Structure formats: C-alpha cells, structure tokens
Short mmCIF file of C-alpha atoms in Angstrom, two decimals:
data_model
loop_
_atom_site.label_atom_id
_atom_site.label_comp_id
_atom_site.label_asym_id
_atom_site.label_seq_id
_atom_site.Cartn_x
_atom_site.Cartn_y
_atom_site.Cartn_z
CA MET A 1 25.35 41.21 71.45
CA LYS A 2 24.35 41.91 67.76
CA ASN A 3 21.14 40.14 68.30
CA ILE A 4 20.99 42.00 71.47
CA VAL A 5 20.99 45.02 70.10
CA LEU A 6 18.83 43.82 67.21
CA GLY A 7 16.36 42.67 69.74
CA TRP A 8 15.86 46.42 71.13
CA VAL A 9 15.63 47.81 68.07
CA MET A 10 12.50 45.37 67.22
CA VAL A 11 11.31 46.19 70.36
CA MET A 12 11.59 50.27 69.94
CA GLY A 13 10.24 49.57 66.42
CA SER A 14 6.94 48.08 67.35
CA VAL A 15 6.62 50.53 70.88
CA ILE A 16 7.16 53.65 69.43
CA PRO A 17 4.55 54.07 66.71
CA TRP A 18 1.96 53.37 69.17
CA ALA A 19 3.33 55.13 71.57
CA SER A 20 3.55 58.16 69.45
CA LEU A 21 -0.21 58.05 68.77
CA TYR A 22 -0.65 59.84 72.33
CA ALA A 23 -0.59 63.34 72.90
CA GLU A 24 1.69 64.11 75.74
CA ASP A 25 -0.75 64.30 78.77
CA LYS A 26 -1.50 60.22 77.74
CA LEU A 27 -5.11 60.66 78.41
CA THR A 28 -5.95 62.12 75.08
CA LEU A 29 -5.03 60.51 71.86
CA ALA A 30 -3.76 62.39 68.80
CA PRO A 31 -5.92 63.10 66.56
CA PRO A 32 -6.04 61.16 63.36
CA ILE A 33 -3.87 62.84 60.13
CA GLY A 34 -5.70 61.00 57.98
CA SER A 35 -9.81 60.53 57.30
CA ALA A 36 -11.18 58.86 60.77
CA ILE A 37 -12.37 55.40 59.50
CA LEU A 38 -13.54 54.58 63.55
CA THR A 39 -15.27 56.33 66.09
CA VAL A 40 -15.06 54.96 69.69
CA SER A 41 -17.50 56.76 72.34
CA GLY A 42 -18.97 56.30 75.22
CA ASP A 43 -17.59 55.01 78.56
CA ILE A 44 -13.96 55.56 77.65
CA ALA A 45 -11.08 57.80 79.57
CA VAL A 46 -8.93 58.48 76.04
CA THR A 47 -10.20 60.74 73.58
CA ASN A 48 -8.98 62.54 71.00
CA VAL A 49 -11.77 64.67 69.39
CA GLY A 50 -14.25 66.04 71.93
CA ASP A 51 -15.35 63.35 74.05
CA GLU A 52 -14.93 60.47 70.94
CA ALA A 53 -11.57 58.62 70.24
CA GLN A 54 -11.18 58.62 66.41
CA PHE A 55 -8.56 56.55 64.64
CA ASP A 56 -7.88 56.66 61.02
CA LEU A 57 -6.09 53.44 59.31
CA ALA A 58 -2.70 54.36 60.02
CA MET A 59 -3.40 54.85 64.02
CA LEU A 60 -5.30 51.38 64.04
CA GLU A 61 -2.09 49.66 61.96
CA ALA A 62 0.19 51.11 64.34
CA MET A 63 -1.25 49.35 67.27
CA PRO A 64 -0.03 45.56 67.98
CA SER A 65 -1.21 43.21 65.46
CA HIS A 66 -2.52 39.71 66.01
CA GLY A 67 -4.07 36.97 63.46
CA PHE A 68 -5.74 33.88 62.54
CA GLU A 69 -6.58 31.86 59.77
CA THR A 70 -10.58 31.14 59.64
CA ARG A 71 -13.06 30.47 57.36
CA THR A 72 -16.22 32.22 57.85
CA PRO A 73 -20.13 31.83 57.31
CA TRP A 74 -19.55 35.18 54.23
CA THR A 75 -16.61 33.91 52.48
CA GLU A 76 -16.05 30.99 50.10
CA THR A 77 -12.59 30.41 51.32
CA SER A 78 -10.69 30.61 54.32
CA GLY A 79 -8.63 33.66 54.76
CA TYR A 80 -5.92 34.94 57.24
CA TYR A 81 -7.12 37.78 59.28
CA SER A 82 -5.26 40.68 61.20
CA GLY A 83 -5.47 43.60 63.11
CA PRO A 84 -5.62 44.62 66.81
CA LEU A 85 -7.48 42.51 68.99
CA LEU A 86 -10.48 44.48 69.77
CA ARG A 87 -10.38 44.04 73.47
CA ASP A 88 -6.78 45.71 73.10
CA LEU A 89 -8.53 48.96 71.74
CA LEU A 90 -10.75 48.99 74.34
CA GLU A 91 -8.46 48.88 76.96
CA THR A 92 -5.99 51.44 75.40
CA LEU A 93 -9.06 54.01 75.70
CA GLY A 94 -9.80 53.02 79.44
CA ALA A 95 -13.34 51.59 78.25
CA GLU A 96 -15.14 50.24 81.19
CA GLY A 97 -18.68 48.65 80.36
CA GLU A 98 -20.63 45.76 80.34
CA ASP A 99 -21.10 45.32 76.27
CA ILE A 100 -20.53 47.69 73.34
CA TYR A 101 -22.36 48.92 70.54
CA VAL A 102 -21.15 48.23 66.59
CA ARG A 103 -22.65 50.07 64.12
CA ALA A 104 -21.48 49.85 59.90
CA LEU A 105 -21.60 51.81 57.13
CA ASN A 106 -25.12 50.12 56.20
CA ASP A 107 -26.22 51.04 59.42
CA TYR A 108 -26.11 47.48 60.55
CA GLU A 109 -25.73 47.50 64.39
CA ALA A 110 -25.06 44.57 66.84
CA THR A 111 -24.51 44.31 70.73
CA LEU A 112 -21.36 42.43 72.06
CA PRO A 113 -20.70 41.44 75.54
CA ILE A 114 -17.23 43.12 76.76
CA ALA A 115 -16.87 39.39 77.70
CA ASP A 116 -16.76 38.00 74.56
CA LEU A 117 -13.61 39.77 73.55
CA HIS A 118 -11.75 38.11 76.89
CA ASN A 119 -13.06 34.99 76.12
CA TYR A 120 -12.39 34.71 72.34
CA ASP A 121 -9.55 36.84 70.73
CA VAL A 122 -12.00 38.98 68.76
CA LEU A 123 -10.21 40.78 65.68
CA LEU A 124 -10.91 44.26 64.66
CA ALA A 125 -9.51 43.11 61.47
CA ILE A 126 -8.26 45.22 58.78
CA HIS A 127 -6.26 42.92 56.34
CA ARG A 128 -7.39 39.37 54.51
CA ASP A 129 -4.44 37.46 53.38
CA GLY A 130 -1.56 40.55 53.93
CA GLU A 131 -4.11 43.30 52.19
CA ILE A 132 -6.14 45.95 53.14
CA MET A 133 -9.96 44.82 53.28
CA PRO A 134 -11.54 47.15 50.90
CA ILE A 135 -15.42 48.27 51.51
CA ARG A 136 -16.89 45.90 49.17
CA GLU A 137 -15.21 42.53 50.71
CA TYR A 138 -15.97 43.38 54.55
CA GLY A 139 -13.63 46.17 55.10
CA PRO A 140 -12.42 48.52 56.05
CA LEU A 141 -12.91 47.06 59.69
CA TRP A 142 -14.37 43.61 60.55
CA VAL A 143 -15.58 42.67 63.67
CA LEU A 144 -14.22 39.21 63.29
CA TYR A 145 -13.99 36.04 66.02
CA PRO A 146 -11.99 33.15 65.36
CA PHE A 147 -14.87 30.66 63.85
CA ASP A 148 -12.43 27.64 63.12
CA ASP A 149 -11.02 27.73 66.57
CA HIS A 150 -14.38 27.53 68.40
CA VAL A 151 -17.12 25.28 67.19
CA GLU A 152 -19.55 27.03 69.69
CA LEU A 153 -18.88 30.03 67.54
CA LEU A 154 -20.38 28.68 64.53
CA GLY A 155 -24.27 29.73 65.78
CA GLU A 156 -26.05 32.25 64.88
CA THR A 157 -25.72 34.32 68.22
CA PHE A 158 -21.96 34.97 67.09
CA ARG A 159 -22.36 35.28 63.26
CA PHE A 160 -24.63 38.41 64.19
CA ARG A 161 -21.91 40.00 66.68
CA SER A 162 -19.62 39.49 63.59
CA VAL A 163 -20.19 43.32 62.11
CA TRP A 164 -18.38 44.28 58.93
CA GLN A 165 -17.73 47.89 57.71
CA VAL A 166 -17.36 49.00 61.34
CA MET A 167 -17.27 52.72 61.29
CA HIS A 168 -18.20 53.37 65.13
CA ILE A 169 -18.38 51.70 68.29
CA HIS A 170 -20.22 52.45 71.64
CA VAL A 171 -19.17 51.47 75.26
CA ARG A 172 -21.87 51.13 77.64
#
C-alpha cells in the first residue's frame, strides 16, 4: 500500500507543476512570473501574452524533462543534456505547421522541419550535467540533437539546426 501511495504522490508531483502553468480555460498559458527567456509565436493555439506564448525558466523546467549523453561539434567533451523535448513543447501549444524558425540571442537563425522533432528526440536543452547552461556556454536554451545516437546527425545540415542561446521560435 505504501508503494501505491508513493507512486501516486510522484505522479501528482509531476503533473501538478506543469498543469498549474495553464490558465483556467486551458487555451491560454499562465503568464511568466520571472523574465521570459523564450517566446513562441506563429501557428499556435495556446498563448499567454497576446498571440504569443512566453516562458520563464521555471515554466520550462516544470515541463516533463528528457535527456541524453552526447558529444557535440562545439564542446570538447560529452555531456548529459536535459530539458523538454521540442516536440512536446510544440504539442502543448497546439502548434501546427511544417517547420519552425528558431532565432538566437546573437540573431543566428535556422529553420527546422517539424518532421525532425518526430524522427529524433530533439531537446530544448536547459541543463548540461545537471547545471543550468549559462549564456556563455550555449544557454539558456539549446536546440540539441542526439548526435551520438544517430550517425546521420553528424552532417552539416543538422549542425546548422542546433541553435544555442535560443530566444524565439516561430511556427509556420
């Protein structure tokens, strides 16, 4: 019986924080309390600031987290990266489109086909080795492919799609 109760506590603990981000009507997201670090716009159904969805760090960390160990073309050693799957974020927002346009703090831009997000576990990485990634180390958000899991990801096409210092995603 104790294990059943503990199981329910764990399930409810993982559901309540993410569910509490929604406003009562479930078609809008509660606005960020802290500084917004990500804005999602375009063809989305769930918003919280005008026709956009803005997220602070706590909101993104409240989402179900996934992770993988990988080396990247930009880091000297492998690391364990974690954060929400990009497809889960878009699904939560009711996104519909063929691709997403991702823009970084330094104005670097890349277009990713939404099919990538279903073919691979593409993270919106927040943490590396359990620590929040600072801006100087590819944070606060990094669109990251599981490079070590799929040899085809090592090509130039996917490297260009791995945007770090992400600040804006536009669904089209």
